[in-house]
Amino acid sequence: MDKSFIQAFLKTSSGLNDLGKKLTWEIPASADKHKGDLGLLPEDINIGAWQVPTSTAQLLRFLILITKSKTILELGTSIGFSTIWLALGAKENGGHVYGTEIFPEKAKLAKKHFEEAGVSDQVTLLEEDILDVLKNWKNEQKIDFVFMDADKQRYDQYLEKLLPIMNDNALIAVDNVGNYPEHMQPFLEKCTSMEGITVHFLNIDFGVLLILKNPNANIFNKDNFIYNAQRI
């Protein structure tokens, strides 16, 4: 990658990181916060960009590089901050990112930021409900890497739909397990009991849970599933 691309990418990343801390939108009357519509939690008073810290974004790119992932799915693109770092890893690997964003205002901004960061060729944005995306995923296009940062209340449903369309030894990275565990209890229960996955918690930033699709038995259980349940 040439110097001009790197400069443009880093400039976009920095500006996007700052922008995401300020943006808010009114919650539509039709949105049900308790069901997680538009990524909302019951306590939210508006819609935010809700993007990851820079250190988490950089970790995602690193994970893609070390796993040599090429087919990458992001559940919850927002305005594209984490997506451009996923796409950077995809660009280096010769891969592609499929993002999901159902809120039109965010989707429009995300596409603009992909262009500015120079990674638009590496990203396809799917403006559909996540469950529909997973239901309609082409079976011949198995997924190598997933970043899950959407509505916490449906994470357990997403996990069930994801595993059959992922390659063996594919990796899922899940954000907000450290600061919002109370909103994803069915998902966390599934992670401690489901066969065919291995799980590891990283106590960094908002708390990142790594899930490896693994044919071996899940040796991870409630007794050694330790995470920071306090908001960071």
mmCIF file of the C-alpha atoms, coordinates in Angstrom:
data_MODEL
# 
_entry.id   MODEL 
# 
loop_
_atom_site.group_PDB 
_atom_site.id 
_atom_site.type_symbol 
_atom_site.label_atom_id 
_atom_site.label_alt_id 
_atom_site.label_comp_id 
_atom_site.label_asym_id 
_atom_site.label_entity_id 
_atom_site.label_seq_id 
_atom_site.pdbx_PDB_ins_code 
_atom_site.Cartn_x 
_atom_site.Cartn_y 
_atom_site.Cartn_z 
_atom_site.occupancy 
_atom_site.B_iso_or_equiv 
_atom_site.pdbx_formal_charge 
_atom_site.auth_seq_id 
_atom_site.auth_comp_id 
_atom_site.auth_asym_id 
_atom_site.auth_atom_id 
_atom_site.pdbx_PDB_model_num 
ATOM 1   C CA . MET A 1 1   ? 0.000   0.000   0.000  1.00 0.00 ? 1   MET A CA 1 
ATOM 2   C CA . ASP A 1 2   ? 1.386   3.371   -0.965 1.00 0.00 ? 2   ASP A CA 1 
ATOM 3   C CA . LYS A 1 3   ? 2.012   6.291   1.347  1.00 0.00 ? 3   LYS A CA 1 
ATOM 4   C CA . SER A 1 4   ? -0.867  8.397   0.032  1.00 0.00 ? 4   SER A CA 1 
ATOM 5   C CA . PHE A 1 5   ? -3.372  5.639   0.808  1.00 0.00 ? 5   PHE A CA 1 
ATOM 6   C CA . ILE A 1 6   ? -2.066  5.238   4.358  1.00 0.00 ? 6   ILE A CA 1 
ATOM 7   C CA . GLN A 1 7   ? -2.204  8.988   4.949  1.00 0.00 ? 7   GLN A CA 1 
ATOM 8   C CA . ALA A 1 8   ? -5.786  9.220   3.671  1.00 0.00 ? 8   ALA A CA 1 
ATOM 9   C CA . PHE A 1 9   ? -6.822  6.195   5.698  1.00 0.00 ? 9   PHE A CA 1 
ATOM 10  C CA . LEU A 1 10  ? -5.353  7.462   8.960  1.00 0.00 ? 10  LEU A CA 1 
ATOM 11  C CA . LYS A 1 11  ? -6.805  10.937  8.410  1.00 0.00 ? 11  LYS A CA 1 
ATOM 12  C CA . THR A 1 12  ? -10.264 9.450   7.844  1.00 0.00 ? 12  THR A CA 1 
ATOM 13  C CA . SER A 1 13  ? -9.903  7.164   10.846 1.00 0.00 ? 13  SER A CA 1 
ATOM 14  C CA . SER A 1 14  ? -8.960  10.036  13.144 1.00 0.00 ? 14  SER A CA 1 
ATOM 15  C CA . GLY A 1 15  ? -11.782 12.267  11.916 1.00 0.00 ? 15  GLY A CA 1 
ATOM 16  C CA . LEU A 1 16  ? -14.297 9.460   12.097 1.00 0.00 ? 16  LEU A CA 1 
ATOM 17  C CA . ASN A 1 17  ? -13.261 8.584   15.629 1.00 0.00 ? 17  ASN A CA 1 
ATOM 18  C CA . ASP A 1 18  ? -13.928 12.179  16.705 1.00 0.00 ? 18  ASP A CA 1 
ATOM 19  C CA . LEU A 1 19  ? -17.179 12.446  14.742 1.00 0.00 ? 19  LEU A CA 1 
ATOM 20  C CA . GLY A 1 20  ? -18.596 9.277   16.230 1.00 0.00 ? 20  GLY A CA 1 
ATOM 21  C CA . LYS A 1 21  ? -18.342 10.684  19.747 1.00 0.00 ? 21  LYS A CA 1 
ATOM 22  C CA . LYS A 1 22  ? -20.618 13.598  18.845 1.00 0.00 ? 22  LYS A CA 1 
ATOM 23  C CA . LEU A 1 23  ? -23.298 12.260  16.499 1.00 0.00 ? 23  LEU A CA 1 
ATOM 24  C CA . THR A 1 24  ? -26.796 11.534  17.781 1.00 0.00 ? 24  THR A CA 1 
ATOM 25  C CA . TRP A 1 25  ? -30.208 11.060  16.185 1.00 0.00 ? 25  TRP A CA 1 
ATOM 26  C CA . GLU A 1 26  ? -33.718 11.082  17.593 1.00 0.00 ? 26  GLU A CA 1 
ATOM 27  C CA . ILE A 1 27  ? -35.269 7.688   18.231 1.00 0.00 ? 27  ILE A CA 1 
ATOM 28  C CA . PRO A 1 28  ? -38.117 7.017   15.764 1.00 0.00 ? 28  PRO A CA 1 
ATOM 29  C CA . ALA A 1 29  ? -41.487 6.475   17.412 1.00 0.00 ? 29  ALA A CA 1 
ATOM 30  C CA . SER A 1 30  ? -41.710 3.051   15.774 1.00 0.00 ? 30  SER A CA 1 
ATOM 31  C CA . ALA A 1 31  ? -38.456 1.773   17.346 1.00 0.00 ? 31  ALA A CA 1 
ATOM 32  C CA . ASP A 1 32  ? -38.793 -0.659  20.262 1.00 0.00 ? 32  ASP A CA 1 
ATOM 33  C CA . LYS A 1 33  ? -35.825 -0.151  22.588 1.00 0.00 ? 33  LYS A CA 1 
ATOM 34  C CA . HIS A 1 34  ? -36.596 -3.297  24.561 1.00 0.00 ? 34  HIS A CA 1 
ATOM 35  C CA . LYS A 1 35  ? -36.307 -5.440  21.443 1.00 0.00 ? 35  LYS A CA 1 
ATOM 36  C CA . GLY A 1 36  ? -33.061 -3.768  20.404 1.00 0.00 ? 36  GLY A CA 1 
ATOM 37  C CA . ASP A 1 37  ? -34.406 -2.017  17.314 1.00 0.00 ? 37  ASP A CA 1 
ATOM 38  C CA . LEU A 1 38  ? -31.676 0.056   15.608 1.00 0.00 ? 38  LEU A CA 1 
ATOM 39  C CA . GLY A 1 39  ? -29.188 -1.249  18.172 1.00 0.00 ? 39  GLY A CA 1 
ATOM 40  C CA . LEU A 1 40  ? -30.977 0.494   21.039 1.00 0.00 ? 40  LEU A CA 1 
ATOM 41  C CA . LEU A 1 41  ? -30.837 -0.468  24.702 1.00 0.00 ? 41  LEU A CA 1 
ATOM 42  C CA . PRO A 1 42  ? -33.770 0.229   27.045 1.00 0.00 ? 42  PRO A CA 1 
ATOM 43  C CA . GLU A 1 43  ? -31.881 3.057   28.764 1.00 0.00 ? 43  GLU A CA 1 
ATOM 44  C CA . ASP A 1 44  ? -30.933 4.924   25.583 1.00 0.00 ? 44  ASP A CA 1 
ATOM 45  C CA . ILE A 1 45  ? -32.391 8.412   25.104 1.00 0.00 ? 45  ILE A CA 1 
ATOM 46  C CA . ASN A 1 46  ? -31.161 8.803   21.529 1.00 0.00 ? 46  ASN A CA 1 
ATOM 47  C CA . ILE A 1 47  ? -29.383 6.919   18.762 1.00 0.00 ? 47  ILE A CA 1 
ATOM 48  C CA . GLY A 1 48  ? -25.609 7.273   18.836 1.00 0.00 ? 48  GLY A CA 1 
ATOM 49  C CA . ALA A 1 49  ? -22.802 6.153   16.551 1.00 0.00 ? 49  ALA A CA 1 
ATOM 50  C CA . TRP A 1 50  ? -21.759 3.695   19.291 1.00 0.00 ? 50  TRP A CA 1 
ATOM 51  C CA . GLN A 1 51  ? -18.421 2.912   17.706 1.00 0.00 ? 51  GLN A CA 1 
ATOM 52  C CA . VAL A 1 52  ? -15.511 0.987   19.188 1.00 0.00 ? 52  VAL A CA 1 
ATOM 53  C CA . PRO A 1 53  ? -12.364 2.615   20.605 1.00 0.00 ? 53  PRO A CA 1 
ATOM 54  C CA . THR A 1 54  ? -9.427  2.899   18.214 1.00 0.00 ? 54  THR A CA 1 
ATOM 55  C CA . SER A 1 55  ? -7.529  0.161   20.052 1.00 0.00 ? 55  SER A CA 1 
ATOM 56  C CA . THR A 1 56  ? -10.367 -2.313  19.449 1.00 0.00 ? 56  THR A CA 1 
ATOM 57  C CA . ALA A 1 57  ? -10.598 -1.301  15.788 1.00 0.00 ? 57  ALA A CA 1 
ATOM 58  C CA . GLN A 1 58  ? -6.883  -1.909  15.350 1.00 0.00 ? 58  GLN A CA 1 
ATOM 59  C CA . LEU A 1 59  ? -7.199  -5.261  17.131 1.00 0.00 ? 59  LEU A CA 1 
ATOM 60  C CA . LEU A 1 60  ? -9.871  -6.327  14.626 1.00 0.00 ? 60  LEU A CA 1 
ATOM 61  C CA . ARG A 1 61  ? -7.549  -5.615  11.716 1.00 0.00 ? 61  ARG A CA 1 
ATOM 62  C CA . PHE A 1 62  ? -4.780  -7.574  13.448 1.00 0.00 ? 62  PHE A CA 1 
ATOM 63  C CA . LEU A 1 63  ? -7.084  -10.552 14.063 1.00 0.00 ? 63  LEU A CA 1 
ATOM 64  C CA . ILE A 1 64  ? -8.025  -10.602 10.392 1.00 0.00 ? 64  ILE A CA 1 
ATOM 65  C CA . LEU A 1 65  ? -4.374  -10.602 9.408  1.00 0.00 ? 65  LEU A CA 1 
ATOM 66  C CA . ILE A 1 66  ? -3.324  -13.434 11.720 1.00 0.00 ? 66  ILE A CA 1 
ATOM 67  C CA . THR A 1 67  ? -6.342  -15.582 10.807 1.00 0.00 ? 67  THR A CA 1 
ATOM 68  C CA . LYS A 1 68  ? -5.842  -14.821 7.095  1.00 0.00 ? 68  LYS A CA 1 
ATOM 69  C CA . SER A 1 69  ? -9.582  -14.174 6.875  1.00 0.00 ? 69  SER A CA 1 
ATOM 70  C CA . LYS A 1 70  ? -11.004 -13.220 3.492  1.00 0.00 ? 70  LYS A CA 1 
ATOM 71  C CA . THR A 1 71  ? -14.783 -13.331 3.869  1.00 0.00 ? 71  THR A CA 1 
ATOM 72  C CA . ILE A 1 72  ? -15.595 -10.957 6.709  1.00 0.00 ? 72  ILE A CA 1 
ATOM 73  C CA . LEU A 1 73  ? -19.021 -10.049 8.100  1.00 0.00 ? 73  LEU A CA 1 
ATOM 74  C CA . GLU A 1 74  ? -19.769 -7.122  10.380 1.00 0.00 ? 74  GLU A CA 1 
ATOM 75  C CA . LEU A 1 75  ? -23.039 -7.075  12.291 1.00 0.00 ? 75  LEU A CA 1 
ATOM 76  C CA . GLY A 1 76  ? -23.645 -3.395  12.996 1.00 0.00 ? 76  GLY A CA 1 
ATOM 77  C CA . THR A 1 77  ? -21.651 -1.033  10.771 1.00 0.00 ? 77  THR A CA 1 
ATOM 78  C CA . SER A 1 78  ? -22.953 2.286   12.125 1.00 0.00 ? 78  SER A CA 1 
ATOM 79  C CA . ILE A 1 79  ? -21.023 5.117   10.414 1.00 0.00 ? 79  ILE A CA 1 
ATOM 80  C CA . GLY A 1 80  ? -18.142 2.867   9.433  1.00 0.00 ? 80  GLY A CA 1 
ATOM 81  C CA . PHE A 1 81  ? -15.313 3.329   11.916 1.00 0.00 ? 81  PHE A CA 1 
ATOM 82  C CA . SER A 1 82  ? -14.732 -0.321  12.776 1.00 0.00 ? 82  SER A CA 1 
ATOM 83  C CA . THR A 1 83  ? -15.573 -1.233  9.182  1.00 0.00 ? 83  THR A CA 1 
ATOM 84  C CA . ILE A 1 84  ? -12.682 0.682   7.652  1.00 0.00 ? 84  ILE A CA 1 
ATOM 85  C CA . TRP A 1 85  ? -10.243 -1.152  9.944  1.00 0.00 ? 85  TRP A CA 1 
ATOM 86  C CA . LEU A 1 86  ? -11.821 -4.483  9.025  1.00 0.00 ? 86  LEU A CA 1 
ATOM 87  C CA . ALA A 1 87  ? -11.521 -3.432  5.389  1.00 0.00 ? 87  ALA A CA 1 
ATOM 88  C CA . LEU A 1 88  ? -7.859  -2.533  5.837  1.00 0.00 ? 88  LEU A CA 1 
ATOM 89  C CA . GLY A 1 89  ? -7.190  -6.092  6.962  1.00 0.00 ? 89  GLY A CA 1 
ATOM 90  C CA . ALA A 1 90  ? -9.293  -7.379  4.077  1.00 0.00 ? 90  ALA A CA 1 
ATOM 91  C CA . LYS A 1 91  ? -7.316  -5.255  1.624  1.00 0.00 ? 91  LYS A CA 1 
ATOM 92  C CA . GLU A 1 92  ? -4.062  -6.705  2.937  1.00 0.00 ? 92  GLU A CA 1 
ATOM 93  C CA . ASN A 1 93  ? -5.448  -10.258 2.736  1.00 0.00 ? 93  ASN A CA 1 
ATOM 94  C CA . GLY A 1 94  ? -7.188  -9.897  -0.610 1.00 0.00 ? 94  GLY A CA 1 
ATOM 95  C CA . GLY A 1 95  ? -10.546 -10.289 1.108  1.00 0.00 ? 95  GLY A CA 1 
ATOM 96  C CA . HIS A 1 96  ? -13.879 -8.486  1.394  1.00 0.00 ? 96  HIS A CA 1 
ATOM 97  C CA . VAL A 1 97  ? -16.076 -7.083  4.179  1.00 0.00 ? 97  VAL A CA 1 
ATOM 98  C CA . TYR A 1 98  ? -19.864 -7.351  4.219  1.00 0.00 ? 98  TYR A CA 1 
ATOM 99  C CA . GLY A 1 99  ? -21.327 -4.789  6.604  1.00 0.00 ? 99  GLY A CA 1 
ATOM 100 C CA . THR A 1 100 ? -24.894 -4.498  7.877  1.00 0.00 ? 100 THR A CA 1 
ATOM 101 C CA . GLU A 1 101 ? -26.680 -1.256  8.724  1.00 0.00 ? 101 GLU A CA 1 
ATOM 102 C CA . ILE A 1 102 ? -30.429 -0.749  8.733  1.00 0.00 ? 102 ILE A CA 1 
ATOM 103 C CA . PHE A 1 103 ? -30.528 2.920   9.854  1.00 0.00 ? 103 PHE A CA 1 
ATOM 104 C CA . PRO A 1 104 ? -30.445 4.974   6.602  1.00 0.00 ? 104 PRO A CA 1 
ATOM 105 C CA . GLU A 1 105 ? -28.669 8.006   8.068  1.00 0.00 ? 105 GLU A CA 1 
ATOM 106 C CA . LYS A 1 106 ? -25.816 5.850   9.328  1.00 0.00 ? 106 LYS A CA 1 
ATOM 107 C CA . ALA A 1 107 ? -25.585 3.843   6.111  1.00 0.00 ? 107 ALA A CA 1 
ATOM 108 C CA . LYS A 1 108 ? -25.225 7.014   4.050  1.00 0.00 ? 108 LYS A CA 1 
ATOM 109 C CA . LEU A 1 109 ? -22.387 8.275   6.241  1.00 0.00 ? 109 LEU A CA 1 
ATOM 110 C CA . ALA A 1 110 ? -20.684 4.888   6.272  1.00 0.00 ? 110 ALA A CA 1 
ATOM 111 C CA . LYS A 1 111 ? -20.496 4.766   2.461  1.00 0.00 ? 111 LYS A CA 1 
ATOM 112 C CA . LYS A 1 112 ? -18.995 8.259   2.438  1.00 0.00 ? 112 LYS A CA 1 
ATOM 113 C CA . HIS A 1 113 ? -16.345 7.208   4.937  1.00 0.00 ? 113 HIS A CA 1 
ATOM 114 C CA . PHE A 1 114 ? -15.450 4.065   2.974  1.00 0.00 ? 114 PHE A CA 1 
ATOM 115 C CA . GLU A 1 115 ? -14.685 6.287   -0.007 1.00 0.00 ? 115 GLU A CA 1 
ATOM 116 C CA . GLU A 1 116 ? -12.664 8.740   2.037  1.00 0.00 ? 116 GLU A CA 1 
ATOM 117 C CA . ALA A 1 117 ? -10.617 5.953   3.623  1.00 0.00 ? 117 ALA A CA 1 
ATOM 118 C CA . GLY A 1 118 ? -9.911  4.389   0.231  1.00 0.00 ? 118 GLY A CA 1 
ATOM 119 C CA . VAL A 1 119 ? -11.511 1.032   1.085  1.00 0.00 ? 119 VAL A CA 1 
ATOM 120 C CA . SER A 1 120 ? -14.843 1.215   -0.758 1.00 0.00 ? 120 SER A CA 1 
ATOM 121 C CA . ASP A 1 121 ? -13.762 -1.600  -3.101 1.00 0.00 ? 121 ASP A CA 1 
ATOM 122 C CA . GLN A 1 122 ? -13.308 -3.855  -0.079 1.00 0.00 ? 122 GLN A CA 1 
ATOM 123 C CA . VAL A 1 123 ? -16.775 -3.237  1.450  1.00 0.00 ? 123 VAL A CA 1 
ATOM 124 C CA . THR A 1 124 ? -20.331 -4.174  0.532  1.00 0.00 ? 124 THR A CA 1 
ATOM 125 C CA . LEU A 1 125 ? -22.933 -2.589  2.805  1.00 0.00 ? 125 LEU A CA 1 
ATOM 126 C CA . LEU A 1 126 ? -26.128 -4.618  3.265  1.00 0.00 ? 126 LEU A CA 1 
ATOM 127 C CA . GLU A 1 127 ? -28.969 -2.336  4.365  1.00 0.00 ? 127 GLU A CA 1 
ATOM 128 C CA . GLU A 1 128 ? -31.142 -5.134  5.718  1.00 0.00 ? 128 GLU A CA 1 
ATOM 129 C CA . ASP A 1 129 ? -32.147 -6.646  9.029  1.00 0.00 ? 129 ASP A CA 1 
ATOM 130 C CA . ILE A 1 130 ? -29.338 -8.868  10.301 1.00 0.00 ? 130 ILE A CA 1 
ATOM 131 C CA . LEU A 1 131 ? -31.518 -11.951 10.639 1.00 0.00 ? 131 LEU A CA 1 
ATOM 132 C CA . ASP A 1 132 ? -32.538 -11.575 6.992  1.00 0.00 ? 132 ASP A CA 1 
ATOM 133 C CA . VAL A 1 133 ? -28.890 -11.225 5.970  1.00 0.00 ? 133 VAL A CA 1 
ATOM 134 C CA . LEU A 1 134 ? -27.987 -14.429 7.799  1.00 0.00 ? 134 LEU A CA 1 
ATOM 135 C CA . LYS A 1 135 ? -31.029 -16.311 6.524  1.00 0.00 ? 135 LYS A CA 1 
ATOM 136 C CA . ASN A 1 136 ? -30.229 -15.415 2.902  1.00 0.00 ? 136 ASN A CA 1 
ATOM 137 C CA . TRP A 1 137 ? -26.452 -15.924 3.090  1.00 0.00 ? 137 TRP A CA 1 
ATOM 138 C CA . LYS A 1 138 ? -25.134 -18.073 0.240  1.00 0.00 ? 138 LYS A CA 1 
ATOM 139 C CA . ASN A 1 139 ? -24.034 -21.417 1.655  1.00 0.00 ? 139 ASN A CA 1 
ATOM 140 C CA . GLU A 1 140 ? -21.151 -21.687 -0.780 1.00 0.00 ? 140 GLU A CA 1 
ATOM 141 C CA . GLN A 1 141 ? -19.626 -18.474 0.594  1.00 0.00 ? 141 GLN A CA 1 
ATOM 142 C CA . LYS A 1 142 ? -18.525 -19.535 4.057  1.00 0.00 ? 142 LYS A CA 1 
ATOM 143 C CA . ILE A 1 143 ? -17.511 -16.788 6.493  1.00 0.00 ? 143 ILE A CA 1 
ATOM 144 C CA . ASP A 1 144 ? -14.025 -16.573 8.024  1.00 0.00 ? 144 ASP A CA 1 
ATOM 145 C CA . PHE A 1 145 ? -14.443 -13.708 10.490 1.00 0.00 ? 145 PHE A CA 1 
ATOM 146 C CA . VAL A 1 146 ? -17.364 -11.915 12.151 1.00 0.00 ? 146 VAL A CA 1 
ATOM 147 C CA . PHE A 1 147 ? -17.439 -8.735  14.189 1.00 0.00 ? 147 PHE A CA 1 
ATOM 148 C CA . MET A 1 148 ? -20.633 -8.539  16.245 1.00 0.00 ? 148 MET A CA 1 
ATOM 149 C CA . ASP A 1 149 ? -21.542 -5.044  17.455 1.00 0.00 ? 149 ASP A CA 1 
ATOM 150 C CA . ALA A 1 150 ? -25.281 -4.670  16.939 1.00 0.00 ? 150 ALA A CA 1 
ATOM 151 C CA . ASP A 1 151 ? -28.396 -5.111  19.100 1.00 0.00 ? 151 ASP A CA 1 
ATOM 152 C CA . LYS A 1 152 ? -27.270 -7.018  22.175 1.00 0.00 ? 152 LYS A CA 1 
ATOM 153 C CA . GLN A 1 153 ? -30.703 -8.530  22.806 1.00 0.00 ? 153 GLN A CA 1 
ATOM 154 C CA . ARG A 1 154 ? -30.478 -10.775 19.716 1.00 0.00 ? 154 ARG A CA 1 
ATOM 155 C CA . TYR A 1 155 ? -26.868 -11.939 19.970 1.00 0.00 ? 155 TYR A CA 1 
ATOM 156 C CA . ASP A 1 156 ? -27.970 -15.452 20.913 1.00 0.00 ? 156 ASP A CA 1 
ATOM 157 C CA . GLN A 1 157 ? -30.076 -15.652 17.745 1.00 0.00 ? 157 GLN A CA 1 
ATOM 158 C CA . TYR A 1 158 ? -27.212 -14.347 15.623 1.00 0.00 ? 158 TYR A CA 1 
ATOM 159 C CA . LEU A 1 159 ? -24.802 -16.926 17.011 1.00 0.00 ? 159 LEU A CA 1 
ATOM 160 C CA . GLU A 1 160 ? -27.141 -19.791 16.144 1.00 0.00 ? 160 GLU A CA 1 
ATOM 161 C CA . LYS A 1 161 ? -27.565 -18.511 12.569 1.00 0.00 ? 161 LYS A CA 1 
ATOM 162 C CA . LEU A 1 162 ? -23.880 -17.736 12.098 1.00 0.00 ? 162 LEU A CA 1 
ATOM 163 C CA . LEU A 1 163 ? -22.221 -21.030 12.983 1.00 0.00 ? 163 LEU A CA 1 
ATOM 164 C CA . PRO A 1 164 ? -23.661 -23.078 10.075 1.00 0.00 ? 164 PRO A CA 1 
ATOM 165 C CA . ILE A 1 165 ? -22.454 -20.513 7.517  1.00 0.00 ? 165 ILE A CA 1 
ATOM 166 C CA . MET A 1 166 ? -18.935 -20.172 8.958  1.00 0.00 ? 166 MET A CA 1 
ATOM 167 C CA . ASN A 1 167 ? -15.814 -22.149 8.108  1.00 0.00 ? 167 ASN A CA 1 
ATOM 168 C CA . ASP A 1 168 ? -14.269 -24.407 10.755 1.00 0.00 ? 168 ASP A CA 1 
ATOM 169 C CA . ASN A 1 169 ? -11.818 -22.386 12.880 1.00 0.00 ? 169 ASN A CA 1 
ATOM 170 C CA . ALA A 1 170 ? -13.562 -19.159 11.866 1.00 0.00 ? 170 ALA A CA 1 
ATOM 171 C CA . LEU A 1 171 ? -13.536 -16.439 14.505 1.00 0.00 ? 171 LEU A CA 1 
ATOM 172 C CA . ILE A 1 172 ? -16.243 -14.200 15.958 1.00 0.00 ? 172 ILE A CA 1 
ATOM 173 C CA . ALA A 1 173 ? -15.300 -11.063 17.907 1.00 0.00 ? 173 ALA A CA 1 
ATOM 174 C CA . VAL A 1 174 ? -18.102 -9.678  20.084 1.00 0.00 ? 174 VAL A CA 1 
ATOM 175 C CA . ASP A 1 175 ? -17.980 -6.160  21.531 1.00 0.00 ? 175 ASP A CA 1 
ATOM 176 C CA . ASN A 1 176 ? -19.498 -4.766  24.774 1.00 0.00 ? 176 ASN A CA 1 
ATOM 177 C CA . VAL A 1 177 ? -19.321 -8.002  26.772 1.00 0.00 ? 177 VAL A CA 1 
ATOM 178 C CA . GLY A 1 178 ? -17.509 -6.118  29.537 1.00 0.00 ? 178 GLY A CA 1 
ATOM 179 C CA . ASN A 1 179 ? -19.828 -3.132  29.878 1.00 0.00 ? 179 ASN A CA 1 
ATOM 180 C CA . TYR A 1 180 ? -23.249 -4.488  28.800 1.00 0.00 ? 180 TYR A CA 1 
ATOM 181 C CA . PRO A 1 181 ? -23.366 -8.153  29.907 1.00 0.00 ? 181 PRO A CA 1 
ATOM 182 C CA . GLU A 1 182 ? -26.772 -7.646  31.512 1.00 0.00 ? 182 GLU A CA 1 
ATOM 183 C CA . HIS A 1 183 ? -28.293 -7.138  28.062 1.00 0.00 ? 183 HIS A CA 1 
ATOM 184 C CA . MET A 1 184 ? -26.915 -10.331 26.545 1.00 0.00 ? 184 MET A CA 1 
ATOM 185 C CA . GLN A 1 185 ? -27.486 -13.005 29.189 1.00 0.00 ? 185 GLN A CA 1 
ATOM 186 C CA . PRO A 1 186 ? -29.111 -15.549 26.802 1.00 0.00 ? 186 PRO A CA 1 
ATOM 187 C CA . PHE A 1 187 ? -26.099 -15.150 24.524 1.00 0.00 ? 187 PHE A CA 1 
ATOM 188 C CA . LEU A 1 188 ? -23.580 -15.547 27.349 1.00 0.00 ? 188 LEU A CA 1 
ATOM 189 C CA . GLU A 1 189 ? -25.435 -18.620 28.631 1.00 0.00 ? 189 GLU A CA 1 
ATOM 190 C CA . LYS A 1 190 ? -25.219 -20.096 25.143 1.00 0.00 ? 190 LYS A CA 1 
ATOM 191 C CA . CYS A 1 191 ? -21.480 -19.385 25.017 1.00 0.00 ? 191 CYS A CA 1 
ATOM 192 C CA . THR A 1 192 ? -20.925 -21.373 28.217 1.00 0.00 ? 192 THR A CA 1 
ATOM 193 C CA . SER A 1 193 ? -22.931 -24.395 27.127 1.00 0.00 ? 193 SER A CA 1 
ATOM 194 C CA . MET A 1 194 ? -22.810 -24.729 23.350 1.00 0.00 ? 194 MET A CA 1 
ATOM 195 C CA . GLU A 1 195 ? -20.744 -27.514 21.796 1.00 0.00 ? 195 GLU A CA 1 
ATOM 196 C CA . GLY A 1 196 ? -18.456 -26.789 18.874 1.00 0.00 ? 196 GLY A CA 1 
ATOM 197 C CA . ILE A 1 197 ? -17.100 -23.448 20.037 1.00 0.00 ? 197 ILE A CA 1 
ATOM 198 C CA . THR A 1 198 ? -14.208 -22.291 22.190 1.00 0.00 ? 198 THR A CA 1 
ATOM 199 C CA . VAL A 1 199 ? -14.519 -18.934 23.928 1.00 0.00 ? 199 VAL A CA 1 
ATOM 200 C CA . HIS A 1 200 ? -12.035 -16.446 25.379 1.00 0.00 ? 200 HIS A CA 1 
ATOM 201 C CA . PHE A 1 201 ? -12.698 -13.055 26.988 1.00 0.00 ? 201 PHE A CA 1 
ATOM 202 C CA . LEU A 1 202 ? -10.352 -10.113 26.462 1.00 0.00 ? 202 LEU A CA 1 
ATOM 203 C CA . ASN A 1 203 ? -10.734 -7.535  29.231 1.00 0.00 ? 203 ASN A CA 1 
ATOM 204 C CA . ILE A 1 204 ? -9.862  -4.554  27.034 1.00 0.00 ? 204 ILE A CA 1 
ATOM 205 C CA . ASP A 1 205 ? -11.836 -1.425  26.144 1.00 0.00 ? 205 ASP A CA 1 
ATOM 206 C CA . PHE A 1 206 ? -15.548 -2.388  26.328 1.00 0.00 ? 206 PHE A CA 1 
ATOM 207 C CA . GLY A 1 207 ? -14.749 -6.088  26.682 1.00 0.00 ? 207 GLY A CA 1 
ATOM 208 C CA . VAL A 1 208 ? -14.221 -8.285  23.618 1.00 0.00 ? 208 VAL A CA 1 
ATOM 209 C CA . LEU A 1 209 ? -15.365 -11.902 23.575 1.00 0.00 ? 209 LEU A CA 1 
ATOM 210 C CA . LEU A 1 210 ? -13.648 -14.176 21.036 1.00 0.00 ? 210 LEU A CA 1 
ATOM 211 C CA . ILE A 1 211 ? -15.545 -17.233 19.815 1.00 0.00 ? 211 ILE A CA 1 
ATOM 212 C CA . LEU A 1 212 ? -13.741 -19.856 17.751 1.00 0.00 ? 212 LEU A CA 1 
ATOM 213 C CA . LYS A 1 213 ? -15.818 -22.312 15.744 1.00 0.00 ? 213 LYS A CA 1 
ATOM 214 C CA . ASN A 1 214 ? -14.096 -25.487 16.760 1.00 0.00 ? 214 ASN A CA 1 
ATOM 215 C CA . PRO A 1 215 ? -15.183 -29.118 16.294 1.00 0.00 ? 215 PRO A CA 1 
ATOM 216 C CA . ASN A 1 216 ? -13.702 -30.001 19.683 1.00 0.00 ? 216 ASN A CA 1 
ATOM 217 C CA . ALA A 1 217 ? -15.780 -29.865 22.864 1.00 0.00 ? 217 ALA A CA 1 
ATOM 218 C CA . ASN A 1 218 ? -16.204 -26.511 24.542 1.00 0.00 ? 218 ASN A CA 1 
ATOM 219 C CA . ILE A 1 219 ? -14.062 -26.683 27.700 1.00 0.00 ? 219 ILE A CA 1 
ATOM 220 C CA . PHE A 1 220 ? -15.053 -23.154 28.644 1.00 0.00 ? 220 PHE A CA 1 
ATOM 221 C CA . ASN A 1 221 ? -17.727 -23.029 31.364 1.00 0.00 ? 221 ASN A CA 1 
ATOM 222 C CA . LYS A 1 222 ? -19.390 -20.736 33.857 1.00 0.00 ? 222 LYS A CA 1 
ATOM 223 C CA . ASP A 1 223 ? -16.778 -21.307 36.540 1.00 0.00 ? 223 ASP A CA 1 
ATOM 224 C CA . ASN A 1 224 ? -13.951 -19.869 34.467 1.00 0.00 ? 224 ASN A CA 1 
ATOM 225 C CA . PHE A 1 225 ? -15.991 -17.385 32.440 1.00 0.00 ? 225 PHE A CA 1 
ATOM 226 C CA . ILE A 1 226 ? -14.755 -14.227 34.111 1.00 0.00 ? 226 ILE A CA 1 
ATOM 227 C CA . TYR A 1 227 ? -15.599 -10.800 32.765 1.00 0.00 ? 227 TYR A CA 1 
ATOM 228 C CA . ASN A 1 228 ? -15.863 -7.293  34.087 1.00 0.00 ? 228 ASN A CA 1 
ATOM 229 C CA . ALA A 1 229 ? -19.566 -6.740  34.659 1.00 0.00 ? 229 ALA A CA 1 
ATOM 230 C CA . GLN A 1 230 ? -19.133 -3.071  35.458 1.00 0.00 ? 230 GLN A CA 1 
ATOM 231 C CA . ARG A 1 231 ? -19.433 -0.372  32.853 1.00 0.00 ? 231 ARG A CA 1 
ATOM 232 C CA . ILE A 1 232 ? -16.057 0.771   31.573 1.00 0.00 ? 232 ILE A CA 1 
# 
